[in-house]
């Protein structure tokens, strides 16, 4: 058995132990005999030091020309290309999703790095004519200061990159707290940044729990903006804490995403999409396709095919290339999924396949649940309304396009939606009338690309977006600048009348 590595916090350009002197262990959810690493159990003292280092570094970093900052981002992205396989393998060990998906997760960090490096030569502002003669005016982007980041476990490097790259290119400095279940990927990412020359204090990493690290970070007076991705329940706490001090706050939260299958759809294509959307990442995506809303004329064919495909999925350790679905992230998440299955049964939904923990042999070492499909699910059921975040999806009948759209919208969340149809009129009406931040036609609810804004409406988000040019809005402040070269006093709204 290889020696277990002890990872440290990264503060002010140094790898340091937590002031608490305590550590925690992280184990592979597919094989709990495999200890992925030992990490620092940090507290408010570590957060204070990290924020102080970031605050000090900000005064230099903000003055580095943005194209120069971008060159560093480019080098980091190039290096991640070379390290892709190592990062993906360690990510599968710490998080459980299959290798192809962890490779995709790392690729997202590469793509986002390249995209944001390009932004270093744009960071476009605005110029506009003045209402007065001999006067010039413009709007420029300025960095906000220290950016605090709190990230979830389901995209261990992609989501941190979505936050860190735009923050850095805009000239902010960073303190990041990764999820307790997946600190390793961020440790690797930050190590790469250090080796590629990120100046001390510009990026700081503090590992530990939400309560001990996330909380002091989101309430720290020197943190200008918090960017949080995670559950709606914790996001609400982050929002309330930031509101008290008028701190900038960007939230990306839960989802309950629907695929609407019309009776003119290519059913085999819709089933392909449903299997990938529902069981990819073991259903542990904010964009997971957890509700299938299916036209009554095709519901039998669609459901039969979906169940056959779900039953045939190869579930196991994601390091095995033949495996299609990995474990739940931890025991508690697995138990939540199993509880929701019981809730679904009690509510009167019809269990068509799955419904249990996988046991026996290597399964006993991990947290594996069966791909599960419920039919006869109605909109008043909890399994229709609540985010399960696991290998469970549900099928609900609809009578028409209008009925299907109403059912899709019948949830507190608004992240992603999709329609399968061959009728362009249906597609455009669904695009317009389903209230989500992301929408797909003839593709499942997952599959975002980094150069488009990512985020949701209703209980999924608070009006900001990640990725794309919109992603830099979170980390920059508009400054409007007026330059009067008339040599006289000119009063706006008065002297031009
Ligand atoms: P979570 O429990 O809300 O945790 C998210 C992050 O917040 C973790 O780093 C967590 O630390 C931290 N945290 C927990 N309690 C905190 C507190 N009181 N104060 C400050 N920070 C705290 O979510 P998760 O289980 O990691 O991730 C799953 C959720 O994320 C799902 O709801 C999913 O839909 C959502 N998600 C949304 C998006 C999106 O873009 N909309 C993307 C991915 C995931 P610990 O790890 O130490 O608990």
Coordinates of C-alpha atoms and ligand atoms in Angstrom, one line a residue:
X1 CA 0.0 0.0 0.0
X2 CA 1.5 3.4 -1.0
X3 CA 2.2 5.9 1.7
X4 CA -0.7 8.2 2.4
X5 CA 0.3 11.8 1.5
X6 CA -0.4 14.7 4.0
X7 CA -1.6 17.7 2.1
X8 CA -1.3 21.2 3.5
X9 CA -3.0 24.6 3.2
X10 CA -1.4 27.1 0.7
X11 CA -1.2 30.5 2.3
X12 CA 0.9 33.5 1.2
X13 CA 3.0 31.3 -1.1
X14 CA 3.8 28.6 1.6
X15 CA 2.4 25.1 2.1
X16 CA 1.5 25.2 5.8
X17 CA -0.3 23.1 8.4
X18 CA -3.5 24.3 10.0
X19 CA -3.2 26.3 13.3
X20 CA -5.6 23.7 14.8
X21 CA -2.9 21.0 14.4
X22 CA -5.7 18.7 13.3
X23 CA -6.2 16.8 10.0
X24 CA -8.9 14.7 8.4
X25 CA -8.7 11.7 6.1
X26 CA -10.3 11.4 2.7
X27 CA -11.3 8.0 1.4
X28 CA -12.3 6.7 -2.1
X29 CA -16.1 6.3 -2.1
X30 CA -15.7 3.3 -4.4
X31 CA -13.3 1.6 -2.1
X32 CA -13.1 2.8 1.4
X33 CA -9.8 0.9 2.0
X34 CA -8.2 3.4 -0.3
X35 CA -7.1 6.5 1.7
X36 CA -6.8 9.3 -0.9
X37 CA -5.0 11.7 1.4
X38 CA -4.8 13.4 4.7
X39 CA -5.8 17.1 4.7
X40 CA -5.7 20.1 7.1
X41 CA -8.7 20.5 9.4
X42 CA -8.6 24.3 9.3
X43 CA -10.4 27.0 11.3
X44 CA -11.0 30.7 11.4
X45 CA -7.3 31.4 12.3
X46 CA -6.2 29.9 9.0
X47 CA -8.9 31.8 7.1
X48 CA -7.7 35.0 8.7
X49 CA -4.1 34.4 7.6
X50 CA -5.2 33.4 4.1
X51 CA -7.4 36.5 3.7
X52 CA -4.6 38.8 5.1
X53 CA -2.2 37.2 2.5
X54 CA -4.7 37.7 -0.3
X55 CA -5.3 41.3 0.8
X56 CA -1.7 42.2 0.8
X57 CA -1.1 40.5 -2.6
X58 CA -4.1 42.3 -4.1
X59 CA -2.3 45.7 -4.2
X60 CA 0.4 44.3 -6.5
X61 CA -1.7 41.8 -8.5
X62 CA -4.3 44.4 -9.5
X63 CA -1.6 46.5 -11.1
X64 CA -0.1 43.7 -13.2
X65 CA -1.5 44.3 -16.8
X66 CA -4.4 42.0 -17.5
X67 CA -2.7 40.5 -20.6
X68 CA 0.2 39.6 -18.4
X69 CA -2.1 38.0 -15.8
X70 CA -3.7 36.2 -18.7
X71 CA -0.3 34.7 -19.9
X72 CA 0.0 33.1 -16.5
X73 CA -3.5 31.6 -16.9
X74 CA -2.5 30.3 -20.3
X75 CA 0.6 28.6 -18.8
X76 CA -1.5 27.0 -16.1
X77 CA -4.1 25.7 -18.6
X78 CA -1.2 24.3 -20.8
X79 CA 0.2 22.6 -17.8
X80 CA -3.2 21.1 -16.9
X81 CA -3.3 19.7 -20.4
X82 CA -0.1 17.8 -19.7
X83 CA -1.3 16.7 -16.2
X84 CA -4.8 15.8 -17.4
X85 CA -4.6 12.0 -16.9
X86 CA -3.0 12.2 -13.4
X87 CA -5.6 14.8 -12.3
X88 CA -8.5 12.7 -13.7
X89 CA -7.3 9.5 -12.0
X90 CA -6.9 11.1 -8.6
X91 CA -10.3 12.8 -9.1
X92 CA -11.9 9.4 -9.7
X93 CA -10.3 8.1 -6.5
X94 CA -11.5 11.0 -4.4
X95 CA -14.9 11.6 -6.0
X96 CA -16.0 8.3 -7.6
X97 CA -17.2 9.4 -11.1
X98 CA -15.9 7.4 -14.0
X99 CA -12.6 8.2 -15.7
X100 CA -14.2 9.6 -18.9
X101 CA -16.1 12.0 -16.8
X102 CA -13.2 13.1 -14.6
X103 CA -11.2 13.6 -17.8
X104 CA -14.1 15.9 -18.9
X105 CA -14.0 17.7 -15.6
X106 CA -10.3 18.5 -16.1
X107 CA -10.9 19.4 -19.7
X108 CA -13.5 22.0 -18.5
X109 CA -10.8 23.6 -16.4
X110 CA -8.5 23.7 -19.4
X111 CA -11.2 25.2 -21.7
X112 CA -12.1 27.8 -19.1
X113 CA -8.4 28.6 -18.5
X114 CA -7.9 29.3 -22.3
X115 CA -11.1 31.2 -22.5
X116 CA -10.3 33.5 -19.6
X117 CA -6.7 33.9 -20.8
X118 CA -8.3 35.4 -23.9
X119 CA -10.3 37.7 -21.8
X120 CA -7.1 39.2 -20.5
X121 CA -6.7 41.0 -23.9
X122 CA -10.4 42.1 -23.9
X123 CA -12.0 42.8 -20.5
X124 CA -14.0 45.1 -22.6
X125 CA -15.5 48.3 -21.2
X126 CA -17.7 50.9 -22.9
X127 CA -17.1 54.3 -24.3
X128 CA -20.1 56.6 -25.1
X129 CA -20.5 60.2 -26.3
X130 CA -21.1 62.9 -23.7
X131 CA -24.0 65.2 -23.9
X132 CA -21.5 68.1 -23.4
X133 CA -18.8 69.3 -25.8
X134 CA -15.1 68.5 -25.2
X135 CA -15.9 65.8 -22.7
X136 CA -15.0 62.1 -22.9
X137 CA -16.5 59.2 -20.9
X138 CA -16.0 55.6 -20.4
X139 CA -16.8 52.6 -18.2
X140 CA -14.0 50.3 -17.1
X141 CA -13.9 47.0 -15.2
X142 CA -12.0 47.1 -11.9
X143 CA -11.2 44.1 -9.7
X144 CA -13.2 43.8 -6.4
X145 CA -10.4 42.7 -4.1
X146 CA -10.2 39.4 -2.2
X147 CA -12.6 36.8 -3.7
X148 CA -13.7 34.0 -1.4
X149 CA -14.8 30.8 -3.0
X150 CA -16.7 27.8 -1.6
X151 CA -17.1 24.9 -3.9
X152 CA -19.0 21.5 -4.0
X153 CA -17.6 18.0 -4.5
X154 CA -19.3 17.0 -7.8
X155 CA -17.0 19.0 -10.1
X156 CA -13.8 19.0 -8.1
X157 CA -11.6 21.0 -10.5
X158 CA -14.1 22.4 -13.1
X159 CA -16.1 24.5 -10.6
X160 CA -13.0 25.9 -8.8
X161 CA -11.6 26.9 -12.2
X162 CA -14.9 28.6 -13.2
X163 CA -14.4 30.8 -10.2
X164 CA -10.6 31.2 -10.0
X165 CA -9.8 31.9 -13.6
X166 CA -12.2 34.9 -14.1
X167 CA -11.3 36.3 -10.6
X168 CA -7.6 36.2 -11.4
X169 CA -7.8 37.6 -14.9
X170 CA -9.8 40.5 -13.5
X171 CA -7.0 41.2 -10.9
X172 CA -8.6 39.8 -7.8
X173 CA -6.8 37.6 -5.3
X174 CA -8.4 34.3 -4.1
X175 CA -9.1 32.3 -1.0
X176 CA -10.7 29.0 -1.9
X177 CA -12.3 26.4 0.4
X178 CA -13.0 23.2 -1.5
X179 CA -15.6 20.6 -0.4
X180 CA -14.5 18.3 2.4
X181 CA -15.1 15.3 0.2
X182 CA -12.8 16.6 -2.6
X183 CA -9.9 18.7 -1.5
X184 CA -7.2 16.7 -3.5
X185 CA -8.1 18.0 -6.9
X186 CA -7.9 21.6 -5.7
X187 CA -4.6 20.9 -4.0
X188 CA -3.2 19.6 -7.3
X189 CA -4.6 22.6 -9.2
X190 CA -3.1 25.1 -6.8
X191 CA 0.3 23.2 -6.8
X192 CA 0.3 23.6 -10.6
X193 CA -0.4 27.3 -10.2
X194 CA 2.5 27.7 -7.8
X195 CA 4.8 25.8 -10.1
X196 CA 3.8 28.0 -13.1
X197 CA 4.6 31.1 -11.1
X198 CA 1.5 32.5 -9.4
X199 CA 2.9 35.2 -7.1
X200 CA 2.6 34.5 -3.3
X201 CA -0.7 35.4 -1.8
X202 CA -2.6 35.7 -5.1
X203 CA -4.1 32.2 -4.6
X204 CA -4.7 30.7 -1.2
X205 CA -6.2 27.4 -0.3
X206 CA -7.7 26.4 3.0
X207 CA -9.2 23.0 3.6
X208 CA -11.8 22.1 6.2
X209 CA -15.5 22.0 6.9
X210 CA -18.2 24.4 5.8
X211 CA -18.8 25.5 9.4
X212 CA -15.1 26.0 10.4
X213 CA -13.7 27.4 7.1
X214 CA -16.6 28.4 4.9
X215 CA -18.4 30.4 7.6
X216 CA -15.5 32.6 8.7
X217 CA -14.6 33.1 5.0
X218 CA -18.0 34.3 4.0
X219 CA -18.3 36.7 7.0
X220 CA -14.8 38.1 6.8
X221 CA -14.8 41.9 6.6
X222 CA -11.8 41.9 4.1
X223 CA -13.5 39.6 1.6
X224 CA -15.1 41.6 -1.1
X225 CA -17.1 38.9 -2.9
X226 CA -18.1 35.3 -2.2
X227 CA -18.7 32.9 -5.0
X228 CA -20.5 29.8 -3.8
X229 CA -21.7 26.7 -5.5
X230 CA -23.6 24.1 -3.5
X231 CA -27.1 23.3 -2.2
X232 CA -29.9 25.9 -2.0
X233 CA -30.0 25.3 1.8
X234 CA -26.4 26.4 2.4
X235 CA -26.6 29.0 -0.4
X236 CA -29.4 30.7 1.6
X237 CA -27.1 30.9 4.6
X238 CA -24.3 32.4 2.5
X239 CA -26.7 34.9 1.0
X240 CA -27.9 36.0 4.5
X241 CA -24.4 36.3 5.9
X242 CA -23.2 38.4 2.9
X243 CA -26.3 40.6 2.9
X244 CA -25.5 41.8 6.5
X245 CA -22.2 43.4 5.3
X246 CA -23.3 44.2 1.7
X247 CA -20.7 41.8 0.5
X248 CA -20.9 40.7 -3.1
X249 CA -22.5 37.2 -3.3
X250 CA -22.7 34.9 -6.3
X251 CA -24.7 31.7 -5.8
X252 CA -25.1 28.6 -8.0
X253 CA -27.4 26.1 -6.3
X254 CA -29.6 23.1 -6.7
X255 CA -31.7 21.9 -9.6
X256 CA -34.6 19.6 -10.5
X257 CA -34.2 19.5 -14.2
X258 CA -36.7 18.1 -16.8
X259 CA -36.6 16.4 -20.1
X260 CA -39.8 16.9 -22.0
X261 CA -40.4 14.1 -24.6
X262 CA -43.0 14.9 -27.2
X263 CA -44.8 12.3 -29.3
X264 CA -43.0 13.4 -32.5
X265 CA -39.6 12.8 -30.8
X266 CA -36.9 10.4 -31.9
X267 CA -37.5 8.1 -29.0
X268 CA -34.2 6.2 -29.2
X269 CA -32.3 9.5 -29.1
X270 CA -34.4 10.7 -26.2
X271 CA -33.6 7.5 -24.3
X272 CA -29.9 8.0 -25.0
X273 CA -30.2 11.5 -23.6
X274 CA -32.3 10.4 -20.6
X275 CA -29.7 7.7 -19.6
X276 CA -26.8 10.1 -19.9
X277 CA -28.6 13.0 -18.2
X278 CA -30.0 10.9 -15.3
X279 CA -27.2 8.5 -14.5
X280 CA -24.1 10.4 -15.7
X281 CA -22.0 11.3 -12.6
X282 CA -24.4 8.9 -10.7
X283 CA -27.1 11.6 -11.0
X284 CA -24.9 13.9 -8.8
X285 CA -25.0 16.9 -11.1
X286 CA -26.9 20.1 -10.5
X287 CA -28.1 19.7 -14.1
X288 CA -29.0 16.0 -13.7
X289 CA -32.2 14.9 -15.7
X290 CA -34.2 13.9 -12.7
X291 CA -37.7 14.4 -14.2
X292 CA -38.8 12.9 -17.5
X293 CA -42.1 14.5 -18.7
X294 CA -43.3 12.3 -21.5
X295 CA -46.2 12.6 -23.9
X296 CA -49.0 10.0 -23.2
X297 CA -48.7 8.6 -26.8
X298 CA -45.1 7.6 -26.4
X299 CA -44.7 7.0 -22.6
X300 CA -44.8 3.2 -22.8
X301 CA -42.2 2.9 -25.5
X302 CA -40.0 5.5 -23.9
X303 CA -40.3 4.1 -20.3
X304 CA -39.7 0.4 -21.4
X305 CA -36.5 1.4 -23.3
X306 CA -35.3 3.6 -20.5
X307 CA -35.7 0.9 -17.9
X308 CA -33.9 -1.7 -20.1
X309 CA -31.0 0.7 -20.5
X310 CA -30.9 1.6 -16.8
X311 CA -30.9 -2.1 -15.8
X312 CA -28.0 -2.8 -18.2
X313 CA -25.7 0.0 -16.8
X314 CA -22.4 -1.3 -15.5
X315 CA -21.9 0.1 -12.0
X316 CA -18.6 0.0 -10.2
X317 CA -15.3 1.5 -9.5
X318 CA -14.8 4.4 -11.9
X319 CA -11.1 3.6 -12.4
X320 CA -12.2 0.5 -14.4
X321 CA -12.7 1.9 -18.0
X322 CA -15.6 -0.5 -18.6
X323 CA -17.7 1.0 -15.7
X324 CA -20.5 3.4 -16.7
X325 CA -21.7 4.7 -13.3
X326 CA -19.7 5.1 -10.1
X327 CA -20.7 5.3 -6.4
X328 CA -22.5 8.0 -4.4
X329 CA -19.9 10.5 -2.9
X330 CA -20.3 9.2 0.6
X331 CA -22.4 7.1 3.0
X332 CA -24.6 10.0 4.0
X333 CA -25.5 10.9 0.4
X334 CA -26.1 7.2 -0.4
X335 CA -28.5 7.0 2.6
X336 CA -30.3 10.1 1.4
X337 CA -30.8 8.5 -2.0
X338 CA -32.1 5.3 -0.4
X339 CA -34.5 7.4 1.8
X340 CA -35.9 9.2 -1.3
X341 CA -36.5 5.8 -2.9
X342 CA -38.6 4.8 0.2
X343 CA -40.4 8.2 0.0
X344 CA -41.2 7.6 -3.6
X345 CA -42.7 4.1 -2.9
X346 CA -44.7 5.5 0.0
X347 CA -46.1 8.3 -2.2
X348 CA -47.4 5.7 -4.6
X349 CA -44.9 6.0 -7.4
X350 CA -44.2 2.8 -9.2
X351 CA -40.6 1.5 -8.9
X352 CA -39.6 0.0 -12.3
X353 CA -36.0 -0.8 -11.6
X354 CA -33.3 -0.4 -9.1
X355 CA -34.3 0.9 -5.7
X356 CA -31.6 -0.6 -3.6
X357 CA -28.0 -0.4 -2.5
X358 CA -25.6 -2.7 -4.5
X359 CA -24.0 -5.2 -2.2
X360 CA -21.7 -8.2 -2.4
X361 CA -18.0 -8.4 -3.4
X362 CA -16.3 -5.1 -4.1
X363 CA -19.6 -3.3 -3.8
X364 CA -19.4 -3.7 0.0
X365 CA -16.4 -1.5 0.1
X366 CA -18.2 1.5 -1.5
X367 CA -21.4 3.4 -1.6
X368 CA -23.1 2.1 -4.7
X369 CA -26.8 2.5 -5.5
X370 CA -28.7 0.9 -8.4
X371 CA -29.9 3.1 -11.3
X372 CA -33.5 3.6 -10.4
X373 CA -36.5 4.6 -12.4
X374 CA -40.0 5.5 -11.0
X375 CA -43.1 5.7 -13.1
X376 CA -46.6 7.2 -12.3
X377 CA -44.9 10.2 -10.6
X378 CA -47.1 13.2 -10.1
X379 CA -46.2 16.8 -9.5
X380 CA -47.4 16.7 -5.8
X381 CA -44.8 14.0 -4.9
X382 CA -41.6 14.9 -3.1
X383 CA -39.5 12.9 -5.6
X384 CA -40.9 15.2 -8.3
X385 CA -40.2 18.4 -6.4
X386 CA -37.0 17.8 -4.4
X387 CA -33.4 17.5 -5.5
X388 CA -32.3 13.9 -4.8
X389 CA -28.8 14.1 -6.2
X390 CA -28.3 10.4 -6.9
X391 CA -29.1 7.6 -9.3
X392 CA -32.9 8.1 -9.4
X393 CA -35.1 9.5 -12.1
X394 CA -38.8 9.7 -12.5
X395 CA -41.3 9.5 -15.4
X396 CA -44.5 11.7 -15.5
X397 CA -47.1 11.6 -18.2
X398 CA -48.2 14.8 -20.0
X399 CA -51.2 15.3 -22.2
X400 CA -49.8 18.1 -24.5
X401 CA -47.0 20.5 -25.1
X402 CA -48.7 23.1 -22.8
X403 CA -49.2 20.5 -20.1
X404 CA -45.6 19.4 -20.4
X405 CA -44.3 22.9 -20.1
X406 CA -46.4 23.5 -17.0
X407 CA -45.0 20.4 -15.4
X408 CA -41.4 21.3 -16.2
X409 CA -42.0 24.7 -14.6
X410 CA -43.7 23.2 -11.6
X411 CA -40.7 23.2 -9.3
X412 CA -38.9 25.7 -7.1
X413 CA -35.7 25.3 -9.1
X414 CA -34.7 26.7 -12.5
X415 CA -31.4 25.4 -13.7
X416 CA -31.8 23.3 -16.8
X417 CA -34.5 22.0 -19.1
X418 CA -34.7 20.1 -22.4
X419 CA -37.2 19.1 -25.1
X420 CA -37.0 16.2 -27.6
X421 CA -39.1 17.0 -30.6
X422 CA -38.9 17.1 -34.4
X423 CA -41.3 20.0 -34.6
X424 CA -39.6 23.3 -34.7
X425 CA -42.7 25.1 -33.4
X426 CA -42.7 22.9 -30.3
X427 CA -39.0 23.5 -29.8
X428 CA -39.2 27.3 -29.9
X429 CA -42.2 27.4 -27.6
X430 CA -40.5 25.3 -25.1
X431 CA -37.3 27.4 -25.4
X432 CA -39.3 30.5 -24.6
X433 CA -41.7 29.1 -22.0
X434 CA -39.6 26.8 -19.8
X435 CA -38.1 29.0 -17.1
X436 CA -34.5 27.8 -16.7
X437 CA -31.0 29.3 -17.1
X438 CA -30.0 26.6 -19.5
X439 CA -32.1 24.9 -22.2
X440 CA -31.4 22.1 -24.7
X441 CA -33.2 20.9 -27.8
X442 CA -32.8 17.2 -28.7
X443 CA -30.1 16.8 -26.0
X444 CA -30.3 16.1 -22.3
X445 CA -30.1 18.7 -19.5
X446 CA -26.4 18.3 -19.1
X447 CA -23.6 19.3 -21.5
X448 CA -22.8 23.0 -21.0
X449 CA -19.8 24.6 -22.7
X450 CA -17.6 27.1 -21.0
X451 CA -18.0 30.1 -23.3
X452 CA -21.7 30.4 -22.6
X453 CA -23.1 31.8 -19.3
X454 CA -24.0 29.0 -16.8
X455 CA -26.5 29.3 -14.0
X456 CA -30.1 29.2 -13.1
X457 CA -33.2 31.1 -12.1
X458 CA -35.6 30.8 -9.1
X459 CA -34.1 28.9 -6.2
X460 CA -31.1 27.9 -8.3
X461 CA -29.4 31.2 -8.5
X462 CA -29.3 34.9 -7.4
X463 CA -29.1 36.5 -10.8
X464 CA -25.4 36.0 -11.6
X465 CA -23.8 33.7 -14.1
X466 CA -20.6 31.6 -14.2
X467 CA -18.4 31.0 -17.2
X468 CA -18.5 32.9 -20.5
X469 CA -18.0 36.7 -20.5
X470 CA -20.8 36.9 -17.9
X471 CA -18.5 35.0 -15.5
X472 CA -16.3 38.1 -15.2
X473 CA -19.2 40.3 -14.1
X474 CA -19.1 38.5 -10.7
X475 CA -15.4 39.5 -10.2
X476 CA -15.3 43.0 -11.6
X477 CA -16.9 46.3 -10.6
X478 CA -17.9 48.9 -13.2
X479 CA -16.3 52.3 -12.8
X480 CA -17.7 55.2 -14.9
X481 CA -15.1 57.8 -15.7
X482 CA -15.8 61.4 -17.0
X483 CA -12.9 63.4 -18.5
X484 CA -13.8 67.1 -19.2
X485 CA -11.2 68.7 -21.5
X486 CA -13.2 71.9 -22.2
X487 CA -11.4 74.0 -19.6
X488 CA -14.7 75.4 -18.4
X489 CA -17.2 74.2 -15.8
X490 CA -19.9 72.2 -17.6
X491 CA -22.9 71.1 -15.6
X492 CA -24.6 67.8 -16.8
X493 CA -28.3 68.1 -17.5
X494 CA -28.1 71.9 -17.2
X495 CA -25.5 73.5 -19.5
X496 CA -26.6 71.5 -22.6
X497 CA -30.2 72.9 -22.5
Ligands
LIG1 P1 -23.3 21.8 0.1 O1 -23.5 20.8 1.1 O2 -24.2 23.0 0.0 O3 -21.7 22.3 0.2 C1 -21.2 23.2 -0.7 C2 -20.0 23.9 -0.1 O4 -20.4 24.6 1.0 C3 -19.0 22.9 0.5 O5 -17.7 23.3 0.3 C4 -19.4 22.8 2.0 O6 -18.4 22.4 2.8 C5 -19.7 24.3 2.2 N1 -20.6 24.5 3.3 C6 -21.4 23.6 4.0 N2 -22.0 24.3 5.1 C7 -21.5 25.5 5.1 C8 -21.7 26.6 5.9 N3 -22.6 26.6 7.0 N4 -21.1 27.8 5.7 C9 -20.3 27.9 4.6 N5 -20.0 26.9 3.8 C10 -20.6 25.7 4.0 O7 -23.4 21.1 -1.4 P2 -22.6 19.8 -1.9 O8 -23.3 18.7 -1.2 O9 -21.2 20.0 -1.8 O10 -23.0 19.9 -3.4 C11 -24.2 19.5 -3.9 C12 -25.1 20.6 -4.2 O11 -24.4 21.6 -5.1 C13 -26.4 20.2 -5.0 O12 -27.5 20.9 -4.4 C14 -26.1 20.7 -6.4 O13 -27.2 20.9 -7.2 C15 -25.3 21.9 -6.1 N6 -24.5 22.3 -7.3 C16 -24.9 23.4 -8.0 C17 -24.2 23.7 -9.2 C18 -24.7 24.9 -10.0 O14 -23.8 25.5 -10.8 N7 -25.9 25.4 -9.9 C19 -23.1 23.0 -9.6 C20 -22.7 21.9 -8.8 C21 -23.4 21.6 -7.7 P3 -18.3 20.9 3.3 O15 -17.9 20.1 2.1 O16 -17.2 20.9 4.3 O17 -19.6 20.5 3.8

